[in-house]
mmCIF file of C-alpha atoms and ligand atoms in Angstrom:
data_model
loop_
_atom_site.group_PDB
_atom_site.id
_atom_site.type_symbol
_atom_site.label_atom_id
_atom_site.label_comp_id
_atom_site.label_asym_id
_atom_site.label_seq_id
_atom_site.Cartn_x
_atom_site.Cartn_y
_atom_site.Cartn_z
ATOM 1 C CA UNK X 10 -31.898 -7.506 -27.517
ATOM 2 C CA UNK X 11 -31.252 -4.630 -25.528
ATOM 3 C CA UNK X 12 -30.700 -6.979 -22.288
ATOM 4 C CA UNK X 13 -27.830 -8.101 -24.178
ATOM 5 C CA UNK X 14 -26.210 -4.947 -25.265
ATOM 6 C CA UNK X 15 -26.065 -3.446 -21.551
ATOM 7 C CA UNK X 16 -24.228 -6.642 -20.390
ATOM 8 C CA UNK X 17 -22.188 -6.557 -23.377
ATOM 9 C CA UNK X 18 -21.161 -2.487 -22.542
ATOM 10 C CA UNK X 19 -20.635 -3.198 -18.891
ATOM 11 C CA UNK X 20 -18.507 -5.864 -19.715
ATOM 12 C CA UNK X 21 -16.689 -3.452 -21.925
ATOM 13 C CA UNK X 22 -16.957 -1.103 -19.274
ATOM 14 C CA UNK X 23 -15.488 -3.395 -16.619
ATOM 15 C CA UNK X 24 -12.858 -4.488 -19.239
ATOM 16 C CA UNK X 25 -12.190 -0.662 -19.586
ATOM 17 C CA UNK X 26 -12.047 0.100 -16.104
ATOM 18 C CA UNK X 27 -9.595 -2.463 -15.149
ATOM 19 C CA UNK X 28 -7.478 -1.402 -17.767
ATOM 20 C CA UNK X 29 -6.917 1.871 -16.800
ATOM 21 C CA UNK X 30 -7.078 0.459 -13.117
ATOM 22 C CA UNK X 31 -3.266 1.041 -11.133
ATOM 23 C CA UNK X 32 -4.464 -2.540 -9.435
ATOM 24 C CA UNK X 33 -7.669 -4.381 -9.926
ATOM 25 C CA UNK X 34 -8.434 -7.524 -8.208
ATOM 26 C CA UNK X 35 -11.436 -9.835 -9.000
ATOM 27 C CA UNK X 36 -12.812 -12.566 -7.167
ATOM 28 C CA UNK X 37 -9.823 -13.200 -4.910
ATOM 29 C CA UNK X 38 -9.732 -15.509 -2.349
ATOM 30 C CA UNK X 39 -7.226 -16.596 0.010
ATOM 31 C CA UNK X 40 -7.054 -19.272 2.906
ATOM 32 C CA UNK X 41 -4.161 -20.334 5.294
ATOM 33 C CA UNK X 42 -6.602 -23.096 6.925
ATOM 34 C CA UNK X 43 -10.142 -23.959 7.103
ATOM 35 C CA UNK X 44 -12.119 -20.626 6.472
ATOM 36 C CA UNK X 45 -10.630 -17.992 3.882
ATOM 37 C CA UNK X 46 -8.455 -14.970 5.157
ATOM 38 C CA UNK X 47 -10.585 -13.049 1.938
ATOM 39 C CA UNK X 48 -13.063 -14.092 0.406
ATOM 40 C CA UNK X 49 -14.288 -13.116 -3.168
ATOM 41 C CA UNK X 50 -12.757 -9.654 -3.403
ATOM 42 C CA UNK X 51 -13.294 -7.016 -5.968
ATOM 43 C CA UNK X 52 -11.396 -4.101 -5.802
ATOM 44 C CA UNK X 53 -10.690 -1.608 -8.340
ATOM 45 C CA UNK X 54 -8.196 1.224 -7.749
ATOM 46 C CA UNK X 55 -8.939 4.320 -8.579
ATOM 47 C CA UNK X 56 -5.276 5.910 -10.256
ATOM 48 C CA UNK X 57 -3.898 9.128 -8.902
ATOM 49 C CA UNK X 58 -5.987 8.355 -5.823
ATOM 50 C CA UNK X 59 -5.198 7.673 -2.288
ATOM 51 C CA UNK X 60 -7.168 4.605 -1.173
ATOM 52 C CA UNK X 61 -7.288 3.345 2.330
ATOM 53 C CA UNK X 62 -7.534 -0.492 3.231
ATOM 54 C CA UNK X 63 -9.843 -0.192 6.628
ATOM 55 C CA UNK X 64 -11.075 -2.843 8.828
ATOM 56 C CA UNK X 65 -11.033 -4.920 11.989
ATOM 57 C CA UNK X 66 -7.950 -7.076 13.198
ATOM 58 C CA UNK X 67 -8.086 -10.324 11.602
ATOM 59 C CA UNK X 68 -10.081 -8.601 8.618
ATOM 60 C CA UNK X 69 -7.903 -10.109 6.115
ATOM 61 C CA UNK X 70 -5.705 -6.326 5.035
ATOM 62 C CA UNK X 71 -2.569 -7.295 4.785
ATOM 63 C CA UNK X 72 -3.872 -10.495 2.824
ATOM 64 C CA UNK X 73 -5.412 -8.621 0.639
ATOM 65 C CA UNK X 74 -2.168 -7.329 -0.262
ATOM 66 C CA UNK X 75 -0.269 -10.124 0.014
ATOM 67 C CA UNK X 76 -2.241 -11.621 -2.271
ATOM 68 C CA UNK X 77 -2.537 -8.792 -4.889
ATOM 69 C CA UNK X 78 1.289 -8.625 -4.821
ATOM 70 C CA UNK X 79 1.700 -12.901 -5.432
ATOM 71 C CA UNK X 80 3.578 -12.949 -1.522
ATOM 72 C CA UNK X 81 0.702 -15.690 -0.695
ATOM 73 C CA UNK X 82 -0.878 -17.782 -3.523
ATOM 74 C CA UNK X 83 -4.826 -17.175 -3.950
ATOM 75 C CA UNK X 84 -6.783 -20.148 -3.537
ATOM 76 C CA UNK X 85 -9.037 -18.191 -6.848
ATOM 77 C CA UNK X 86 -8.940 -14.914 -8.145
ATOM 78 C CA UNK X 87 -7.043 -12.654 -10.372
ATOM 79 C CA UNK X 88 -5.118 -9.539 -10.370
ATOM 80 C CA UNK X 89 -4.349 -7.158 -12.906
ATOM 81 C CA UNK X 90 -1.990 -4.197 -13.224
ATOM 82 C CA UNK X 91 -2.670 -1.510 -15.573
ATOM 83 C CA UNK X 92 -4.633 -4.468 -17.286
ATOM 84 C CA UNK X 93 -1.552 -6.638 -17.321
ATOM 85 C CA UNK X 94 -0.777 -9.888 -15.043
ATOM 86 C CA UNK X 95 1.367 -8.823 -12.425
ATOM 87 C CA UNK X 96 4.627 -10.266 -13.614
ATOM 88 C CA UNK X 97 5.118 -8.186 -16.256
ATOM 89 C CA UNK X 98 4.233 -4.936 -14.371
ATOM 90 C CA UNK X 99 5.901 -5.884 -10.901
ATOM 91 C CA UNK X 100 8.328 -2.534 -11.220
ATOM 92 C CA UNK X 101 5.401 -0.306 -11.767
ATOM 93 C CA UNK X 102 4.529 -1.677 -7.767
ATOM 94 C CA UNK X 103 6.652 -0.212 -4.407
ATOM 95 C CA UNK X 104 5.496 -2.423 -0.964
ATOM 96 C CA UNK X 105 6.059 -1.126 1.994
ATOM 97 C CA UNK X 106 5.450 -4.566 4.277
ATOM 98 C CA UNK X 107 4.001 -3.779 7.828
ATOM 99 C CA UNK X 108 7.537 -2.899 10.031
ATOM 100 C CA UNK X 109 6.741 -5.752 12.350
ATOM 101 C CA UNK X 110 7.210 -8.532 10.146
ATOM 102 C CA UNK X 111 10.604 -7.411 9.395
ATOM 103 C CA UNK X 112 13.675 -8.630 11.234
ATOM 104 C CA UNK X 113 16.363 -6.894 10.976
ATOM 105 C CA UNK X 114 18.900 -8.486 13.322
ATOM 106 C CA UNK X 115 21.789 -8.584 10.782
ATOM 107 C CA UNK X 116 23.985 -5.238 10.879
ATOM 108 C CA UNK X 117 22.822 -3.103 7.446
ATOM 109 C CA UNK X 118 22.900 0.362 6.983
ATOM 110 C CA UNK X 119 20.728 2.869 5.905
ATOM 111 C CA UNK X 120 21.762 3.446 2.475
ATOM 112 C CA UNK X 121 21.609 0.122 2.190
ATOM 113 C CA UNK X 122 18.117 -0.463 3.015
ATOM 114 C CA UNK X 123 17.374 2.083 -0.416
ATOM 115 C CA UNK X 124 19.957 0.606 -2.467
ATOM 116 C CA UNK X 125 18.345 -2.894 -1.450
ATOM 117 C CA UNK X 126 14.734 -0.941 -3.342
ATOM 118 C CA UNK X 127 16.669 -0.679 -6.814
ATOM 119 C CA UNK X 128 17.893 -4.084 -7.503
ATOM 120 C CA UNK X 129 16.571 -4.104 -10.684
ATOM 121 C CA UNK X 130 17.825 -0.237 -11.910
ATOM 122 C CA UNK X 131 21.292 -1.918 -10.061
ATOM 123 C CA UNK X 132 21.109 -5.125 -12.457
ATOM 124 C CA UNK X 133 22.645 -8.514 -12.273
ATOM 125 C CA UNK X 134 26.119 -7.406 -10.958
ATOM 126 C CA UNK X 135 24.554 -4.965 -8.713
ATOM 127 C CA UNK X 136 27.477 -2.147 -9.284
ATOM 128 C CA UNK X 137 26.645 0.630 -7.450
ATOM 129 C CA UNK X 138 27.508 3.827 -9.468
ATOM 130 C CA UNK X 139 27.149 7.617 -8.636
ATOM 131 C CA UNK X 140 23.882 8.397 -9.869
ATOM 132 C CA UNK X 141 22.236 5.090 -7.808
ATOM 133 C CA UNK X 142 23.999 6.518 -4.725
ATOM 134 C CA UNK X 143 22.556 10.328 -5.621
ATOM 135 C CA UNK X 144 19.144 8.538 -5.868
ATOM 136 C CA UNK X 145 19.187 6.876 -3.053
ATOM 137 C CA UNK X 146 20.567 10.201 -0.841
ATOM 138 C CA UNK X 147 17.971 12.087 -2.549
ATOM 139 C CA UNK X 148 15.066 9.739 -1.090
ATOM 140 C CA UNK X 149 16.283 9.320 2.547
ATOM 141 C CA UNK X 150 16.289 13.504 1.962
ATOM 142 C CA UNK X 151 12.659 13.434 0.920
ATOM 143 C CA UNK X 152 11.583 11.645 4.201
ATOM 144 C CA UNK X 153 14.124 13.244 6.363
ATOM 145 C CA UNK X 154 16.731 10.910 6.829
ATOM 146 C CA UNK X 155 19.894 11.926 4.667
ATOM 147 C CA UNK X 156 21.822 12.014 7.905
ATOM 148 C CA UNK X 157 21.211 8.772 8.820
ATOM 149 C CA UNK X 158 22.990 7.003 5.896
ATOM 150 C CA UNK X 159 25.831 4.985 7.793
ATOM 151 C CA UNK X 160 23.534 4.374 10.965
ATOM 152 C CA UNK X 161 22.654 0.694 11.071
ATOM 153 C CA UNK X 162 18.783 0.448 10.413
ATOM 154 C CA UNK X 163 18.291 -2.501 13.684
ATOM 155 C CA UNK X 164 19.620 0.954 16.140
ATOM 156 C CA UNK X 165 16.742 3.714 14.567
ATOM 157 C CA UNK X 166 13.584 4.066 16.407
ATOM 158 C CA UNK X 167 10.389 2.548 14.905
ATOM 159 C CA UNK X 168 9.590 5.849 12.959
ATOM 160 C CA UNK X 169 12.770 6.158 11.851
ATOM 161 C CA UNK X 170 13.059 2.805 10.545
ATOM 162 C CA UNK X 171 9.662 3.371 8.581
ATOM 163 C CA UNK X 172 10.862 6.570 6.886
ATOM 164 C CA UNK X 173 13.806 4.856 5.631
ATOM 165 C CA UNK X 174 11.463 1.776 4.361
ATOM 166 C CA UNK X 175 9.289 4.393 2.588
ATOM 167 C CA UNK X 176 12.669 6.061 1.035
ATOM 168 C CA UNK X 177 13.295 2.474 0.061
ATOM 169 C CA UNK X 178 9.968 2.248 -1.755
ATOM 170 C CA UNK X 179 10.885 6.122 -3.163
ATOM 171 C CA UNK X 180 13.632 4.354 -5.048
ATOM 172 C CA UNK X 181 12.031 1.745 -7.074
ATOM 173 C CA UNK X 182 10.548 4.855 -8.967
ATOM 174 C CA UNK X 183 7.349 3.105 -9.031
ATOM 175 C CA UNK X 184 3.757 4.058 -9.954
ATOM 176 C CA UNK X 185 1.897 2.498 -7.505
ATOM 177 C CA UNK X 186 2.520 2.490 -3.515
ATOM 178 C CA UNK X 187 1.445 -0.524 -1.182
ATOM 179 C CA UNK X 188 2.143 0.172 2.302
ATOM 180 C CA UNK X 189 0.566 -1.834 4.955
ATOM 181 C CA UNK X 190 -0.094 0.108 8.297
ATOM 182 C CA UNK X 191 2.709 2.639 7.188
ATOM 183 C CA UNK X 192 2.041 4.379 10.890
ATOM 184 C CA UNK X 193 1.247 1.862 13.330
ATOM 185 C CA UNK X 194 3.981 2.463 16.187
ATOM 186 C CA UNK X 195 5.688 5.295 14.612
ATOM 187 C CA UNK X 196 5.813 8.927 15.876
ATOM 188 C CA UNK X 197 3.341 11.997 15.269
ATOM 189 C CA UNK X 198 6.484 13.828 13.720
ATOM 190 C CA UNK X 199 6.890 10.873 11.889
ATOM 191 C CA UNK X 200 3.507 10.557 10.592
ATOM 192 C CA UNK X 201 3.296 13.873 8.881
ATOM 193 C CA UNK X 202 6.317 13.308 7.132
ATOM 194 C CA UNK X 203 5.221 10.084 5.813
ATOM 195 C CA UNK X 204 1.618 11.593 4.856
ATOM 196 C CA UNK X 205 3.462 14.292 3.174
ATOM 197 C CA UNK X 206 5.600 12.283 1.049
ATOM 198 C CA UNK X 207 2.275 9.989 0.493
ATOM 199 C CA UNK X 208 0.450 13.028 -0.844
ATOM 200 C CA UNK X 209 2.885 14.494 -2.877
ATOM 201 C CA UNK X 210 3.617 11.114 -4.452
ATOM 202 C CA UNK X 211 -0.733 11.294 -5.352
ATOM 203 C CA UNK X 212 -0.600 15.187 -6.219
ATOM 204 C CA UNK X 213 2.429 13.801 -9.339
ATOM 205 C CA UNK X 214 -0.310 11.604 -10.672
ATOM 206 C CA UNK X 215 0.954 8.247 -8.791
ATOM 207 C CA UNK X 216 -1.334 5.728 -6.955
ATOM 208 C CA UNK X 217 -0.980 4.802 -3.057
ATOM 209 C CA UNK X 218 -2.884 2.136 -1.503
ATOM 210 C CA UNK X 219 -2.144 1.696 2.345
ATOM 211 C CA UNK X 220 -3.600 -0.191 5.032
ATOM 212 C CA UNK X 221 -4.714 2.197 7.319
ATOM 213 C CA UNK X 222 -5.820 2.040 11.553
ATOM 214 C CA UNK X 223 -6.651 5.089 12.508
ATOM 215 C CA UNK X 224 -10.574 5.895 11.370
ATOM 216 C CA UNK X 225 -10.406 9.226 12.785
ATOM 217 C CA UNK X 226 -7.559 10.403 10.379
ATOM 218 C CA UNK X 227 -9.209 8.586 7.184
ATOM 219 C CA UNK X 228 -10.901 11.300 5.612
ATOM 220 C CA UNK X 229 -8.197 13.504 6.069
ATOM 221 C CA UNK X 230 -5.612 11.329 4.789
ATOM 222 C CA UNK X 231 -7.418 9.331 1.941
ATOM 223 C CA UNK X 232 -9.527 9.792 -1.101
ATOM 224 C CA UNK X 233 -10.889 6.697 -1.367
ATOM 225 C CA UNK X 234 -11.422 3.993 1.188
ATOM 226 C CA UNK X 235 -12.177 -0.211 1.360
ATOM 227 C CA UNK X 236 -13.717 -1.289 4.072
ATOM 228 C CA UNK X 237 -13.348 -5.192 4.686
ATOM 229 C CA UNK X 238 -14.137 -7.826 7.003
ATOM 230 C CA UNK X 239 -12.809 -10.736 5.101
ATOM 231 C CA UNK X 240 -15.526 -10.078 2.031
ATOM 232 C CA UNK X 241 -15.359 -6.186 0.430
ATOM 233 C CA UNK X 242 -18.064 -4.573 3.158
ATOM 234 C CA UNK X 243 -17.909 -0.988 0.949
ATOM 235 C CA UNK X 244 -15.551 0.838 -1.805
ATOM 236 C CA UNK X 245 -15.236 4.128 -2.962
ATOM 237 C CA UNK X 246 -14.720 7.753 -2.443
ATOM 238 C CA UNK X 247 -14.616 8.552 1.444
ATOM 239 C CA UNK X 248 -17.598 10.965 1.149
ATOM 240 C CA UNK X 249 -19.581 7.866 0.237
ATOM 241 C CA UNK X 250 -18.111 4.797 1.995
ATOM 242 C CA UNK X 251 -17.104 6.145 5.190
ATOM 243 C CA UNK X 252 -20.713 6.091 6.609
ATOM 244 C CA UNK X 253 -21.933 4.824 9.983
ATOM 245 C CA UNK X 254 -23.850 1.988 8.754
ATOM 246 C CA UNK X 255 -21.135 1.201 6.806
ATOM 247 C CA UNK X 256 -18.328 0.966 9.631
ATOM 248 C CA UNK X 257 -21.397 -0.452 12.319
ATOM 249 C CA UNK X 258 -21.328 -3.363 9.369
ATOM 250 C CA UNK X 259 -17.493 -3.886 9.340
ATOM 251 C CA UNK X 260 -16.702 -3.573 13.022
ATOM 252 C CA UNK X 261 -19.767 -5.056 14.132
ATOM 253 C CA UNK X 262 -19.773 -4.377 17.521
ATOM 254 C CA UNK X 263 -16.137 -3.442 17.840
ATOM 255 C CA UNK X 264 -16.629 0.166 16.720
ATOM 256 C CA UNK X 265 -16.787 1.539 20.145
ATOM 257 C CA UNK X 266 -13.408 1.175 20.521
ATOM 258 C CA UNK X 267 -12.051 2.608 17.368
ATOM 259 C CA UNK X 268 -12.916 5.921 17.997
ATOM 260 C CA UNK X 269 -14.257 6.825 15.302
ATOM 261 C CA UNK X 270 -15.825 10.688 15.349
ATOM 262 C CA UNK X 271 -18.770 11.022 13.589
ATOM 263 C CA UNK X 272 -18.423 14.559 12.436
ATOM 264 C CA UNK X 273 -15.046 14.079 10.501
ATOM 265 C CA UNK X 274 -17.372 11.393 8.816
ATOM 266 C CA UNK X 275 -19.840 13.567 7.717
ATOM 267 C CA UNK X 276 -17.533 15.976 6.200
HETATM 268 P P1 LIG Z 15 -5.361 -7.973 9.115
HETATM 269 O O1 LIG Z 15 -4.141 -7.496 8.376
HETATM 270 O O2 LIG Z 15 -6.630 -7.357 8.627
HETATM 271 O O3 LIG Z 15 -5.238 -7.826 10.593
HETATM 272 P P2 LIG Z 15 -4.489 -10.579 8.185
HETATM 273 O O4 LIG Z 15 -4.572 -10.537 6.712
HETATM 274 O O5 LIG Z 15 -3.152 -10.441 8.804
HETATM 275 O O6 LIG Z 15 -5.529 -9.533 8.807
HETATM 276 O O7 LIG Z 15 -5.102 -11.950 8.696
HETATM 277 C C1 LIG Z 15 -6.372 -12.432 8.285
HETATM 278 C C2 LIG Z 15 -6.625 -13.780 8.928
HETATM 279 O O8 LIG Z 15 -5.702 -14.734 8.432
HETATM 280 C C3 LIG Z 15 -6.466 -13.775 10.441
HETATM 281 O O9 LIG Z 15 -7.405 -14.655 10.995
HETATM 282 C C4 LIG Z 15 -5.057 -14.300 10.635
HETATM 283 O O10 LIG Z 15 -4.939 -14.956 11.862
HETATM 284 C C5 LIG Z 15 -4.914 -15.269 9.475
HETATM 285 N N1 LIG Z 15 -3.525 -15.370 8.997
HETATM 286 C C6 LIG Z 15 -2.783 -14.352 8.511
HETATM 287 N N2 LIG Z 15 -1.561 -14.790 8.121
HETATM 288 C C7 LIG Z 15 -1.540 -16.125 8.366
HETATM 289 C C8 LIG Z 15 -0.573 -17.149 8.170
HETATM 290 N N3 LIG Z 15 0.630 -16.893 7.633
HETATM 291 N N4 LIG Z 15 -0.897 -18.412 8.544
HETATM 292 C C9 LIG Z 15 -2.114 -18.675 9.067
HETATM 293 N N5 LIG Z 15 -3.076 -17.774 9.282
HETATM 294 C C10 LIG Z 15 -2.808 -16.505 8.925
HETATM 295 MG MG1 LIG Z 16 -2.395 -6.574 8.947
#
């Protein structure tokens, strides 16, 4: 009897939980060939939080949010926004894709880049008016690129290109922020802006979820962290995930080289 009424309240509780949940994911599982990318992932993110996607190359990270965005088809698995299928939630969701897998050969400009994140405020005819324009100034101000506007994205440097891909993401007005590796090849000055914009976006009660390389910088940067290696190796607040044993089991024997100091851990 009482077996029966705990399973039935964490049930409720996990009901609960993923309702309230920015982005939960359960039993997801996604394979380009013979052995899965991910394999059975649960994740449940924690709203008003800044989580950090952490893990070897090849780990499966930007899978994982492929797959939780519907860019790659799971092979099993669900995801749920705010409780609700993704489909009917996909404005509540800015993605910021990793900057190498974008080509931008053809000649676009800044402003166009942002405009490009409000399609759906724009709507079918896509008329531009004032206050999408103001918007879209007001974001490439946030991240310190207002004078930039006309430039053509393909001449900006890698950081530069990445602020005005986050201003992009600014636009959509969402709730929740995907970046994948948001600073890989981008500038310190860079970096601060972006972690600045990233925090401030969590400190107004929004959710960021981001890929994230650098271990050293992890708990200064994050809240939360999930550390994979193609299953879920450890989730939760950094005080509690990021722990040697912990990395040791997601890098194997890789963590020599990923510099990771033990005393930012601790803290
Ligand atoms: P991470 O972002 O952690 O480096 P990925 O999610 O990019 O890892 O890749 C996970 C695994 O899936 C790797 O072995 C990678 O080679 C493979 N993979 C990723 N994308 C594709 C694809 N489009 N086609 C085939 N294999 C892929
Ligand atoms: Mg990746």
């Amino acid at each position: 009897m009482s077996l029966t009424l705990v399973s039935a309240k964490s049930v409720e509780d996990d009901r609960k939980a993923r309702f309230e949940s920015p982005l939960s994911v359960r039993g997801l599982t996604v394979s380009y060939g013979e052995s899965p990318a991910i394999f059975s992932v649960d994740v449940t993110v924690r709203a008003g939080a800044m989580t950090a996607i952490v893990g070897p190359n090849g780990a499966g990270k930007s899978t994982l949010l492929k797959a939780a965005l519907d860019v790659v088809k799971p092979l099993a698995g669900s995801v749920q926004i705010y409780g609700q299928p993704l489909a009917q939630m996909r404005d509540r969701i800015a993605y910021v894709p990793q900057r190498a897998s974008v080509d931008w050969d053809f000649p676009t400009r800044v402003i166009d880049v942002v405009l490009m994140g409000m399609y759906r405020q724009l709507g079918l005819l896509g008329r531009v008016r004032a206050r999408h324009r103001t918007l879209a100034l007001d974001c490439l101000d946030r991240v310190g690129m207002r004078d930039f506007e006309t430039r053509q994205i393909g001449q900006l440097s890698g950081g530069q290109q990445q602020r005005v891909f986050l201003a992009r993401a600014l636009a959509q007005q969402a709730d929740i922020y995907v970046l994948d590796e948001p600073f890989a090849g981008v500038d310190a000055a860079t970096e601060k802006a972006i972690i600045a914009v990233l925090q401030e976006l969590r400190d107004a009660g929004r959710t960021v979820l981001a890929v994230h390389h650098d271990l050293t910088t992890v708990p200064d940067y994050f809240d939360d962290v999930i550390l994979l290696n193609t299953q879920i190796v450890a989730a939760g607040p950094v005080a509690d995930v990021f722990t040697e044993d912990n990395l040791q089991a997601a890098y194997g024997g890789r963590l020599a080289t990923a510099r990771v100091d033990p005393e930012s851990v601790a803290g």
